[in-house]
Coordinates of C-alpha atoms in Angstrom, one line a residue:
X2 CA 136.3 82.4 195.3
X3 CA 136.6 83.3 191.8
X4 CA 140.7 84.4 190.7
X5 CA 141.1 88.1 190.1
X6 CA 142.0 88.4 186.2
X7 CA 145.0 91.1 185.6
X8 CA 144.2 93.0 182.3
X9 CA 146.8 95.1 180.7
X10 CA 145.6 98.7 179.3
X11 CA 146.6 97.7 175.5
X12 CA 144.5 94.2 176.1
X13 CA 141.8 97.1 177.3
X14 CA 142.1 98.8 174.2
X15 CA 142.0 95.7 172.0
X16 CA 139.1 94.2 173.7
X17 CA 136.9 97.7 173.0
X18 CA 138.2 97.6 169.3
X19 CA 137.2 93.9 169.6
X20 CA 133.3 95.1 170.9
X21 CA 133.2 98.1 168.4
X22 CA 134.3 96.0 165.6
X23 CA 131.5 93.1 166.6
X24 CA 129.5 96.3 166.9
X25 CA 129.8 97.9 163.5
X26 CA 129.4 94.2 161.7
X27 CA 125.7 93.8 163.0
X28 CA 125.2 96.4 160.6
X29 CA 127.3 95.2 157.7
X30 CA 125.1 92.5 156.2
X31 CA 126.1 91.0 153.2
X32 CA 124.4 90.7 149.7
X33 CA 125.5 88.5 146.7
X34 CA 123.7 89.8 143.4
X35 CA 124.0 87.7 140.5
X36 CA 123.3 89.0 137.3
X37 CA 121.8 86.1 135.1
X38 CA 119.2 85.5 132.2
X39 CA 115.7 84.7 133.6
X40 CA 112.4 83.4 131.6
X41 CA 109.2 85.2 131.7
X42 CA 105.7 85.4 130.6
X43 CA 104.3 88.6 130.0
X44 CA 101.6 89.4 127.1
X45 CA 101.0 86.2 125.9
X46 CA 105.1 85.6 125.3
X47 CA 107.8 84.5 126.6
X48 CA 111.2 86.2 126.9
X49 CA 114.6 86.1 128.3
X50 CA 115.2 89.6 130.4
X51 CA 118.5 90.3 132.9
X52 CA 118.0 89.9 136.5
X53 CA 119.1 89.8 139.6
X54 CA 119.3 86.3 141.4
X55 CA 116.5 85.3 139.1
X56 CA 114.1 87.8 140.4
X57 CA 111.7 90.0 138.4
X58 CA 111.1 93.3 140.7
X59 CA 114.8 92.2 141.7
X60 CA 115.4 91.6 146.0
X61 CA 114.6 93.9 148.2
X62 CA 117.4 95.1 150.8
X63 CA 116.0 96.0 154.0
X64 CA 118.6 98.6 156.0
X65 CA 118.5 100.7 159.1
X66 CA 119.6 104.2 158.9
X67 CA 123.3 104.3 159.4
X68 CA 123.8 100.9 158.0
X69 CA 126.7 100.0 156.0
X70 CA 126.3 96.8 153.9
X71 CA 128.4 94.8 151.2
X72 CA 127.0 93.3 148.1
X73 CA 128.9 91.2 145.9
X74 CA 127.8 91.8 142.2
X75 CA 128.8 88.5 140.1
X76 CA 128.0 88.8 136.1
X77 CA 126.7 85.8 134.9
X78 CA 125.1 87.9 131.9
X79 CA 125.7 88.6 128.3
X80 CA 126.1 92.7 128.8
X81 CA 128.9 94.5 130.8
X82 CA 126.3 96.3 133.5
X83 CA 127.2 98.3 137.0
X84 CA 124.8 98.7 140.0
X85 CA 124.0 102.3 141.6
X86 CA 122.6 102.9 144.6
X87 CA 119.4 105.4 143.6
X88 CA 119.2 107.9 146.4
X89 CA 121.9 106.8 148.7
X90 CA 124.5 109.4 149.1
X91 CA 127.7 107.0 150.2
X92 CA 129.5 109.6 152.3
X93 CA 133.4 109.6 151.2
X94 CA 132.8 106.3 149.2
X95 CA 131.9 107.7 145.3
X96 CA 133.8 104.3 143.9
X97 CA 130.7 102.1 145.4
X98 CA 128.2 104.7 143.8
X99 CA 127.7 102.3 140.1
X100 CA 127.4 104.8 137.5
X101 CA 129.2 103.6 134.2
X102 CA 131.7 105.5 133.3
X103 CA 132.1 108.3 135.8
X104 CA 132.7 106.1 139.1
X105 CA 133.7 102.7 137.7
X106 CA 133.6 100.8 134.4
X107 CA 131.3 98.0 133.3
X108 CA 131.3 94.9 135.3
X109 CA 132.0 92.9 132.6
X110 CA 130.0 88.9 131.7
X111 CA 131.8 86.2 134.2
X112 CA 133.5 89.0 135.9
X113 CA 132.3 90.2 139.8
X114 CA 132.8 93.6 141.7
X115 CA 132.1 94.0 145.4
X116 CA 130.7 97.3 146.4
X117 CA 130.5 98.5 150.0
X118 CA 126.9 100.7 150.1
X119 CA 127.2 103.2 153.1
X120 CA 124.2 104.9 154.8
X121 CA 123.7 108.2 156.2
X122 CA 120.8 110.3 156.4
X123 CA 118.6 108.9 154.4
X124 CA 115.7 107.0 155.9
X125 CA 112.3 105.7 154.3
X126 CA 112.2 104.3 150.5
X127 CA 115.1 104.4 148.3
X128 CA 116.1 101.7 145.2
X129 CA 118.6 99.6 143.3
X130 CA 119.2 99.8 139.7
X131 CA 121.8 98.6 136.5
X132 CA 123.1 102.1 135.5
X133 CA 124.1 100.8 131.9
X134 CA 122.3 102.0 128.8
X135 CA 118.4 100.5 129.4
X136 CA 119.4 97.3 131.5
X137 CA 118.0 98.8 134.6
X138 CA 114.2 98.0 132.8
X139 CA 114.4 94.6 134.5
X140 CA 117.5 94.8 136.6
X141 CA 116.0 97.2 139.8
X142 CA 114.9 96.6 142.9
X143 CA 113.2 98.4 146.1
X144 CA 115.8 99.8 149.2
X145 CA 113.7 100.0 152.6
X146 CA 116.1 102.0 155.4
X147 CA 113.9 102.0 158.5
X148 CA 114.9 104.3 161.5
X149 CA 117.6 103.7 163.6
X150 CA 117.1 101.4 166.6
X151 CA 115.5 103.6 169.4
X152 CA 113.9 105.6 167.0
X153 CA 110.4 105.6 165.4
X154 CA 109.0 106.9 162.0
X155 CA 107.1 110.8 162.4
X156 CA 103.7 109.0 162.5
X157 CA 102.2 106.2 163.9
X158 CA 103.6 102.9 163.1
X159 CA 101.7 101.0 160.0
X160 CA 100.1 97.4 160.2
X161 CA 102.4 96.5 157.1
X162 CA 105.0 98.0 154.1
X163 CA 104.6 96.7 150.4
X164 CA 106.8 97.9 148.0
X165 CA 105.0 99.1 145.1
X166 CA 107.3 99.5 141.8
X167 CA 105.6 100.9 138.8
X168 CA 107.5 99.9 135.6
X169 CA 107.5 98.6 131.9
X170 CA 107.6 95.7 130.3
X171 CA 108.6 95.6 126.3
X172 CA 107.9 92.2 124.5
X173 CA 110.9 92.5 122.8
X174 CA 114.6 92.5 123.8
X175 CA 115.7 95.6 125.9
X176 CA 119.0 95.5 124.9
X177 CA 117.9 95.1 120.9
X178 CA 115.7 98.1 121.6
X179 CA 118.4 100.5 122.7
X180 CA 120.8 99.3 120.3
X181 CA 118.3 99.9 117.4
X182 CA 117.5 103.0 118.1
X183 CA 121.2 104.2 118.5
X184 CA 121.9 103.3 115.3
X185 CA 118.4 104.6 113.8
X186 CA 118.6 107.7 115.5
X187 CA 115.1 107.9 116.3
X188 CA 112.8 107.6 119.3
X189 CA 112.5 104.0 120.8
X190 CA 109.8 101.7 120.5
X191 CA 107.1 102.7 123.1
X192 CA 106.7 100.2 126.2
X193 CA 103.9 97.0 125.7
X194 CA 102.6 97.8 128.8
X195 CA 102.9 99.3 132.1
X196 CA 103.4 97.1 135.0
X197 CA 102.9 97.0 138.6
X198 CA 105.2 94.8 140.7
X199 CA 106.2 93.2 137.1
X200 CA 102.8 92.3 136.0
X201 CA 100.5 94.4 133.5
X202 CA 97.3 93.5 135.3
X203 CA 93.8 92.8 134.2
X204 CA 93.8 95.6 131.1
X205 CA 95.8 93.3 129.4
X206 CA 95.7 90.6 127.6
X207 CA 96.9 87.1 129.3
X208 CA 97.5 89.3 132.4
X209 CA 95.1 88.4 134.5
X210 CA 96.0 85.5 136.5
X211 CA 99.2 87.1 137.5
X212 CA 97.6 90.7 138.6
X213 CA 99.1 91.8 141.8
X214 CA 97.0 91.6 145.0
X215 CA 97.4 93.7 148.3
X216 CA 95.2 92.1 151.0
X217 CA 94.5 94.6 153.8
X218 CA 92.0 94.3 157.0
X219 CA 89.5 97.0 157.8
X220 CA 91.0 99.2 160.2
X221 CA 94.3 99.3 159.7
X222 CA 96.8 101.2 157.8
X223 CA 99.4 100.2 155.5
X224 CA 102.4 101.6 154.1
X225 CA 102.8 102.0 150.1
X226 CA 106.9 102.2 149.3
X227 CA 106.2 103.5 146.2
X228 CA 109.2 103.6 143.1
X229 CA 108.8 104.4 140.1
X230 CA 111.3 102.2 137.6
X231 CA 110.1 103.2 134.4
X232 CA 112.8 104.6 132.0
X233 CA 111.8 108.0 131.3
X234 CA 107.6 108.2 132.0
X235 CA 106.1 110.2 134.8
X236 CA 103.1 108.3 135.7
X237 CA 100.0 109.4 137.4
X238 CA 98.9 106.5 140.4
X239 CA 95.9 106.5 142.2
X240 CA 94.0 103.6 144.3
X241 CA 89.9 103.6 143.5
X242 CA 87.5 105.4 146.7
X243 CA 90.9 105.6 148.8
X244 CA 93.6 108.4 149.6
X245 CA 97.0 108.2 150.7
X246 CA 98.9 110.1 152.7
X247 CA 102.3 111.4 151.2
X248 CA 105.0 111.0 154.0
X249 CA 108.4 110.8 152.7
X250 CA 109.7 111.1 149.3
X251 CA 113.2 110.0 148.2
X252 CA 114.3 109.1 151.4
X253 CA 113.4 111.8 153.4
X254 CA 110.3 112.6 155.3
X255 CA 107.6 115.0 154.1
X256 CA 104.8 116.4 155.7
X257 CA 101.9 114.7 155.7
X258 CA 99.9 115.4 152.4
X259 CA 96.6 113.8 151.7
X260 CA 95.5 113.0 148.1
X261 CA 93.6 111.3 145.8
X262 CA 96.1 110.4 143.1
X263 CA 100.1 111.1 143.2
X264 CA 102.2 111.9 140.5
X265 CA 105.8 110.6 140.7
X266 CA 108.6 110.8 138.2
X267 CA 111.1 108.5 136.7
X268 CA 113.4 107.5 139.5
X269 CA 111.7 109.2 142.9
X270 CA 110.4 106.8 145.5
X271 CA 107.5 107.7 147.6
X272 CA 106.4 106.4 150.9
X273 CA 102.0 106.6 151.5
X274 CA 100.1 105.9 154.1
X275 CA 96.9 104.1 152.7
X276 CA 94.2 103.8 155.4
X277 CA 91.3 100.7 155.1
X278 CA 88.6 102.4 156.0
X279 CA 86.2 101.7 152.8
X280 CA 83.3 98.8 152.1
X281 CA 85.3 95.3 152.1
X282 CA 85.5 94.5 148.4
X283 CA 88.0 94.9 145.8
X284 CA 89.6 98.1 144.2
X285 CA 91.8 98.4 141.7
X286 CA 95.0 100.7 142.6
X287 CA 96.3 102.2 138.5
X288 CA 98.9 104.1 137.2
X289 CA 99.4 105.6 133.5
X290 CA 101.9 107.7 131.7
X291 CA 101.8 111.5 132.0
X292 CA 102.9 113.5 129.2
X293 CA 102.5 117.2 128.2
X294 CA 104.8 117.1 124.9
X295 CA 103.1 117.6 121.9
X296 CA 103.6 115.0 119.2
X297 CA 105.9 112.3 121.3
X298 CA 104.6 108.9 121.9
X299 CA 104.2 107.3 124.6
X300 CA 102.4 104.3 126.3
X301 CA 98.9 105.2 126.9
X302 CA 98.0 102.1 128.3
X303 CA 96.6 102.0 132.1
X304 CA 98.2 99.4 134.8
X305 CA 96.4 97.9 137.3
X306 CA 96.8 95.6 140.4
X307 CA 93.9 94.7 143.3
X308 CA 93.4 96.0 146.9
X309 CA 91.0 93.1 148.2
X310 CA 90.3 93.2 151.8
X311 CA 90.0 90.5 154.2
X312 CA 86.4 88.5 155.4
X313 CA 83.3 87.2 153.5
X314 CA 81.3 89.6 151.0
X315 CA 80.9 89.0 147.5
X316 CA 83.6 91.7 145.6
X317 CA 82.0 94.1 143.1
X318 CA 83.7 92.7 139.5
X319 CA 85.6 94.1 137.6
X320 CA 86.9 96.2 140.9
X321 CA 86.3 100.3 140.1
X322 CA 88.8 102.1 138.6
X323 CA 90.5 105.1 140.3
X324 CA 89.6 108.7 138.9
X325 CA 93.4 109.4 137.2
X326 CA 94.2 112.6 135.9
X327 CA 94.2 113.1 131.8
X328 CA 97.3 112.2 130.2
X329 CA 98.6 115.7 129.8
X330 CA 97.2 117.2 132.7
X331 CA 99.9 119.6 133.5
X332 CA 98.3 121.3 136.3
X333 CA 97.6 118.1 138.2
X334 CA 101.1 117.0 137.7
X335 CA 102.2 120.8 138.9
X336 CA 99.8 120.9 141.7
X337 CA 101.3 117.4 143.6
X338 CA 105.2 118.4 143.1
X339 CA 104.4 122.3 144.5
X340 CA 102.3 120.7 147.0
X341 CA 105.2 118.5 148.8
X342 CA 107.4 120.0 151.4
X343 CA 109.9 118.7 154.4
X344 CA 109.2 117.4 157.3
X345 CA 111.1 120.1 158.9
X346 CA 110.4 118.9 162.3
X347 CA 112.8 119.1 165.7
X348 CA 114.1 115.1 165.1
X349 CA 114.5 116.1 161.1
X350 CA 116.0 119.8 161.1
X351 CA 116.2 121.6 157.8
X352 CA 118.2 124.5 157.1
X353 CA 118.0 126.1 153.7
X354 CA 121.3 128.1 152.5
X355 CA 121.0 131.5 151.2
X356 CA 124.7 132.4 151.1
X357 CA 125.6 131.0 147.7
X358 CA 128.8 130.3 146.5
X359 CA 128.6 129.0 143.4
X360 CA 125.8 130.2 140.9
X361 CA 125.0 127.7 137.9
X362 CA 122.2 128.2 134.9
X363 CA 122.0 125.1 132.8
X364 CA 119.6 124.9 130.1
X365 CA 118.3 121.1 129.6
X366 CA 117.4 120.3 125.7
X367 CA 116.4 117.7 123.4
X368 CA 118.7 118.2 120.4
X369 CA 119.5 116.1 116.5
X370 CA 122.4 116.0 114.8
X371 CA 122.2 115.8 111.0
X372 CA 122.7 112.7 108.8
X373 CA 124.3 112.2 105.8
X374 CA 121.7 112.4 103.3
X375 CA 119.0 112.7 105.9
X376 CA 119.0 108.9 107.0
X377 CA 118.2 108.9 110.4
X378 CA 115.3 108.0 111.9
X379 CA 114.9 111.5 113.8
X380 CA 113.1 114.8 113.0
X381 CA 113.7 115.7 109.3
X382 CA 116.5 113.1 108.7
X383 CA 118.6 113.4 112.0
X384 CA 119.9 111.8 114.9
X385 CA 118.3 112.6 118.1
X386 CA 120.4 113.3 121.2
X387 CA 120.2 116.3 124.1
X388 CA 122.3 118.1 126.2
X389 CA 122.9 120.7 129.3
X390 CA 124.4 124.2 128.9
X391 CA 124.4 122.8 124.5
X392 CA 126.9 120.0 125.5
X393 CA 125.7 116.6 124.7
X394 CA 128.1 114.1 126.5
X395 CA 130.1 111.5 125.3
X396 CA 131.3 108.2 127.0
X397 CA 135.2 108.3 128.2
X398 CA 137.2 105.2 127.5
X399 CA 138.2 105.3 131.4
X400 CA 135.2 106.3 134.5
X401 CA 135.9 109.7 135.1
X402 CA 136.4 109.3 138.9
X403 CA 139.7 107.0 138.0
X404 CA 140.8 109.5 135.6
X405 CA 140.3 112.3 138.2
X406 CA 142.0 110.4 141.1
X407 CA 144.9 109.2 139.0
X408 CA 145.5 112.2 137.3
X409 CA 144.8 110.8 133.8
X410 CA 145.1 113.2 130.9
X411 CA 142.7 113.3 128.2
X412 CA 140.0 111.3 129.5
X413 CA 137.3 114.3 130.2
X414 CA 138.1 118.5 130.2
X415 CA 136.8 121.2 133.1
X416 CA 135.7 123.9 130.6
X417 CA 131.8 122.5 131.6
X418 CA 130.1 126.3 131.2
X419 CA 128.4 127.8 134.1
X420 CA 126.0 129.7 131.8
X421 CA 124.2 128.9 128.8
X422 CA 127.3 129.9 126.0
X423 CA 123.6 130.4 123.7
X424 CA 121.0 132.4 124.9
X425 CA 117.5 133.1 123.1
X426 CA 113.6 132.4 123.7
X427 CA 114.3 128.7 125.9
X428 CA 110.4 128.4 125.8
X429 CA 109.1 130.0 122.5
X430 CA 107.1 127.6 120.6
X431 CA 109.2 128.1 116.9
X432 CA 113.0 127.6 117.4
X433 CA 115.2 128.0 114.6
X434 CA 116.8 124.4 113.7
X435 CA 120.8 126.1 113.9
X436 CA 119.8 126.2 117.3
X437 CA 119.2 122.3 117.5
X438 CA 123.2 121.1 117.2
X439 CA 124.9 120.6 120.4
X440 CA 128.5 120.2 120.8
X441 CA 130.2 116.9 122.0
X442 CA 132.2 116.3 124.6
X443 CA 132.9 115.0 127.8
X444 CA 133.5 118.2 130.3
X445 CA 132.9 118.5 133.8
X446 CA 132.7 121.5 136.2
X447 CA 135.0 121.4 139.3
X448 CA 133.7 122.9 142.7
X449 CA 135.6 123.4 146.0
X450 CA 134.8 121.6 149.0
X451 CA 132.0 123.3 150.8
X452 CA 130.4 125.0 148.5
X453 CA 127.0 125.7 148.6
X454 CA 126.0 125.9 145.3
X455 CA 122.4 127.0 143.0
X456 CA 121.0 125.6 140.2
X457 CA 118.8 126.7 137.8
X458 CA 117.4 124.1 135.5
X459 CA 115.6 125.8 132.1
X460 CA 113.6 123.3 130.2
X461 CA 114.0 124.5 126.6
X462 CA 111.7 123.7 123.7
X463 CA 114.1 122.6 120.8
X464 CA 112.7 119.9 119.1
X465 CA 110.0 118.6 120.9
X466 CA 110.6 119.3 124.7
X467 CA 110.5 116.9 127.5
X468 CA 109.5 116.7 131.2
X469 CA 112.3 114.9 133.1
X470 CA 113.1 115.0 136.8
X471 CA 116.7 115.7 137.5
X472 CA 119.2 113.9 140.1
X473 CA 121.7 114.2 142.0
X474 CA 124.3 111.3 142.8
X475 CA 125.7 112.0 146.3
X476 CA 123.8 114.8 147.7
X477 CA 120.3 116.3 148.7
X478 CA 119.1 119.1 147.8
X479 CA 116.1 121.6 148.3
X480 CA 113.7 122.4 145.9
X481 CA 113.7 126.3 146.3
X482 CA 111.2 127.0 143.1
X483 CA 109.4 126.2 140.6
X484 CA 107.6 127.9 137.7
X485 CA 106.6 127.9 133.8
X486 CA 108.5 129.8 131.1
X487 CA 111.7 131.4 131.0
X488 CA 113.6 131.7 134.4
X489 CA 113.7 135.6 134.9
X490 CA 117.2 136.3 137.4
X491 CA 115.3 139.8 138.6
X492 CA 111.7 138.7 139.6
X493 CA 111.8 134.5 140.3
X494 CA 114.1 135.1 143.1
X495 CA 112.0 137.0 145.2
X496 CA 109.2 133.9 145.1
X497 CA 112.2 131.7 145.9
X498 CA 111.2 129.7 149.7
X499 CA 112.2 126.9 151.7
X500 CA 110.5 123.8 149.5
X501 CA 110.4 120.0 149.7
X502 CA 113.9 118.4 150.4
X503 CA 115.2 116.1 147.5
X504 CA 116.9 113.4 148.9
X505 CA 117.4 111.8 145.6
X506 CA 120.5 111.8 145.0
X507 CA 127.1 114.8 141.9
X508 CA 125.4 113.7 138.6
X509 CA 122.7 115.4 136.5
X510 CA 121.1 113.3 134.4
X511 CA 118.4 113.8 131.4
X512 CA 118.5 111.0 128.7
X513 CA 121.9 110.4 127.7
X514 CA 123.5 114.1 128.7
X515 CA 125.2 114.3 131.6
X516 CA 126.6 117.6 133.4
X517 CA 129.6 116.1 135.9
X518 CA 130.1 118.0 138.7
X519 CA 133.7 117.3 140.9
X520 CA 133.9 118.6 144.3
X521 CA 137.5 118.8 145.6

C-alpha cells in the first residue's frame, strides 16, 4: 500500500500556479535576432545588405493564435534600427510594438533589446520588419499564427504553406540611398528589380539560376502566405492558367474570393489558396509595380519565380507568363480592394460600430518645402516631404510613448487637428503651389479609452499625388468605404456598409508623416 500524501491548500495553490506557469511557457518560445552585415549576389554584383541572423527574406516565426513569444534583438550592425511587429496588435504591451521614435528609441550597433510580442486575435499571415528609415528593405521577414489548438482554419486544410514575399532589391546601398535623397530633396533612386523570395528571377540578368521554385503535385492545394515588403509599390501578382482563392488578408479571414491576379499594397499580407489542377509543366507566378500617378517613376520591371509540378513531362520553356493588369490600371486595382470582405462567420463574429464617438477628417498629401536658391532636387527647386491634416512630422529627441508615460515636457504637443485647418478642391488637377508648404511639428491627438472612432482619409493632389495604404499600429479596423474624388459628409455616408476587416495594424503612416494617435 502506497502512503497517503497530506497536501496543504497553499501547496494546492502553488502547485496550480506551478501547472499554469508550465502552461503559459509552451507558448512563450524564444527568438534571438541578430542584426549583422550579410553578402549577396543579385544582378550580376555583390553587396553587403543588413539582416537578420544572416538571412535574406529574414526567419520565419511560426505562432499559434494566442501565443506570446520573446525575441531577443542583438545589433551587431552599423545603423541604430528597431523591430515592429506588422499587424500584431500587442494587447496592453505598446513598448514591444518597435516603431522608432514613438514606442522606443533605436537599438543602437553592439547594443540588444528584448521584446516580448503578444498575440491576440490575429490569425493567418502577418510579418516582421526594421521600422528605421529604409532598413526594413532587407531586414523583414514572414509571421505565420495558425489556429489555436482544437481549432481548424474556415476551409479545408492545404497540402502545404509557402511564404511568398514580394520585394526590392537596389544594387546600391540602402542606407546611401535614403541618406542621399534626404539631403537632395528629391525622389529616390527607383528599385533594380523586383524580387520574389529575394531573387529577381529569369527577366533579369544573372538571375536565373537563383529563381525561386514552388514544386506542387496535381491534385492538391497549397497555401500562398503572401507579403508584400516593398517600400512604397503596390504590386499586381498573378500565377500563369491558375487562380487563387483570397482567404485572409492581414491576419484576419476573408471570404473566399476567386481571382485571376491580386493586387496587394505595401505592408498587407495575404493568405491564397492556389489549387493544382492544370497540365504538369511549369508556370511562371509575376508581380509588377502598379502606379496611377502621373509623371512619378517607378520600377517597371516584372518579377518572376516558377510553379513546376511534380512527375515526368518535358516543361514548356520559357514557362507562360501570367496575364497582369497594365501598370496604371486603376480599375483593376479598385476592383480587388472593393471586392474583399470578412469572413463574418459564427467562429469569426464581426460587429461594425455605428455609434461614433470621435469623428476625424485627415487629408494625406505629398508636399515641398522651398530651398534656398532653388537647390533641391524636388519640383521646381524644393525639398519634397508630405503630411496629414498639412502637418508634416518631425522626429522627437525622446519615443513619444516614454515622453507620454513619464510626463516629459516638450517632446511632442496634442494640438494634432481633427479637421483639415485648409480646405479647397483635395482632387482638382491644378493646385496653387502656397498650398504645397506644410507645417512641422511633432503633435499628436489624444483619445479616451473606448472610443469608437471614424476616419476619413482624403488623398489630395498637391504635387504629384500618391496611392498609399494606410495602417494602424495596435488596432483593426473596418473598411466602411471607399470611393474617387472629394469625400462629400452629405451623400458618402449613406453608401457607407459593413466592408473587409483590416487587421493590419495607433499609427498612421504615409512616407515620412505620421498622425499619432494616444488613447488614455
Amino acid at each position: 500500500m502506497r502512503p497517503i500524501m497530506k497536501i496543504s491548500g497553499l501547496q494546492l495553490v502553488g502547485f496550480l500556479l506551478l501547472l499554469g506557469m508550465l502552461h503559459e511557457c509552451q507558448a512563450c518560445a524564444e527568438y534571438n535576432f541578430v542584426v549583422q552585415e550579410s553578402s549577396y549576389t543579385r544582378l550580376c554584383s555583390t553587396k553587403n545588405i543588413l539582416t537578420v541572423n544572416g538571412q535574406f527574406p529574414g526567419p520565419t516565426i511560426y505562432v499559434r493564435k494566442g501565443d506570446n513569444i520573446t525575441v531577443n534583438v542583438y545589433n551587431r550592425g552599423d545603423y541604430n534600427i528597431t523591430i515592429h511587429w506588422h499587424g500584431v496588435k500587442q494587447p496592453r504591451n505598446p513598448w514591444g510594438d518597435g516603431t522608432e521614435y514613438i514606442t522606443q528609441c533605436s537599438i543602437q550597433p553592439g547594443a540588444n533589446f528584448t521584446q516580448r510580442v503578444l498575440f491576440s486575435t490575429e490569425e493567418g499571415t502577418v510579418w516582421w520588419h526594421a521600422h528605421s528609415q529604409w532598413k526594413r528593405a532587407t531586414v523583414h521577414g514572414a509571421i505565420i499564427v495558425y489556429p489555436q489548438n482544437g481549432t481548424s482554419y474556415p476551409f479545408a486544410e492545404p497540402h502545404a504553406e509557402v511564404p511568398i514575399i514580394l520585394g526590392e532589391w537596389w544594387k546600391q546601398n540602402i542606407s546611401d540611398l535614403y541618406e542621399t535623397a534626404l539631403q537632395s530633396g528629391g525622389e529616390p533612386n527607383i528599385s533594380d528589380a523586383l524580387t520574389i523570395n529575394g531573387q529577381p528571377g529569369d527577366l533579369y540578368p544573372c538571375s536565373q539560376p537563383g529563381t525561386f521554385r514552388l514544386t506542387v503535385e496535381y491534385g492538391k492545394t497549397y497555401m500562398l502566405r503572401l507579403i508584400n515588403v516593398a517600400i512604397t509599390d503596390i504590386m499586381f501578382f498573378a500565377i500563369a492558367k491558375h487562380n487563387v482563392t483570397v482567404v485572409g488578408t492581414d491576419g484576419s479571414y476573408t471570404k473566399p474570393l476567386s481571382s485571376d491576379y491580386i493586387a496587394i499594397s505595401p505592408g498587407q499580407t495575404m493568405d491564397l489558396l492556389l489549387e493544382a489542377n492544370q497540365t504538369p509543366d511549369q508556370y511562371y507566378m509575376a508581380a509588377r509595380v502598379y502606379s496611377a500617378t502621373f509623371n512619378l517613376t517607378y520600377d517597371n520591371t516584372t518579377t518572376t519565380a516558377i510553379i513546376q509540378y511534380s512527375g515526368n513531362y518535358t516543361p514548356t520553356s520559357p514557362p507562360p507568363l501570367p496575364n497582369l493588369p497594365y501598370y496604371n490600371d486603376t480599375n483593376a486595382s479598385f476592383n480587388f480592394f472593393g471586392s474583399l470582405r470578412s469572413l463574418a462567420d459564427q467562429e469569426h463574429p464581426i460587429s461594425v460600430p455605428f455609434s461614433i464617438s470621435t469623428s476625424l477628417f485627415y487629408t494625406i498629401s505629398i508636399n515641398t518645402f522651398p530651398c534656398a536658391n532653388n537647390s533641391c532636387a524636388g519640383p521646381n527647386g524644393t525639398r519634397l516631404a508630405s503630411s496629414v491634416n498639412n502637418i508634416s512630422f518631425v522626429d522627437p529627441s525622446l519615443d513619444i510613448l516614454e515622453a507620454y508615460y513619464h510626463h516629459v515636457r516638450g517632446v511632442y504637443g496634442t494640438q494634432f487637428p481633427s479637421f483639415p485647418p485648409l480646405l479647397y478642391n483635395f482632387t482638382a488637377q491644378n493646385l496653387t503651389y502656397n498650398l504645397q508648404t506644410p507645417e512641422e511639428g511633432t503633435e499628436v491627438r489624444v483619445l479616451e479609452y473606448n472610443s469608437t472612432v471614424e476616419i476619413v482619409f482624403q488623398g489630395t493632389n498637391l504635387v504629384a499625388g500618391t496611392d498609399h495604404p494606410m495602417h494602424l499600429h495596435g488596432y483593426s479596423f473596418y473598411v466602411v468605404g471607399q470611393g474617387f474624388g472629394n469625400f462629400d459628409p452629405q451623400t458618402d455616408p449613406s453608401t457607407l456598409a459593413g466592408l473587409p476587416l483590416d487587421s493590419r495594424p495607433a499609427i498612421l503612416e504615409f512616407g515620412s508623416c505620421t498622425a499619432i494617435l494616444i488613447v488614455t
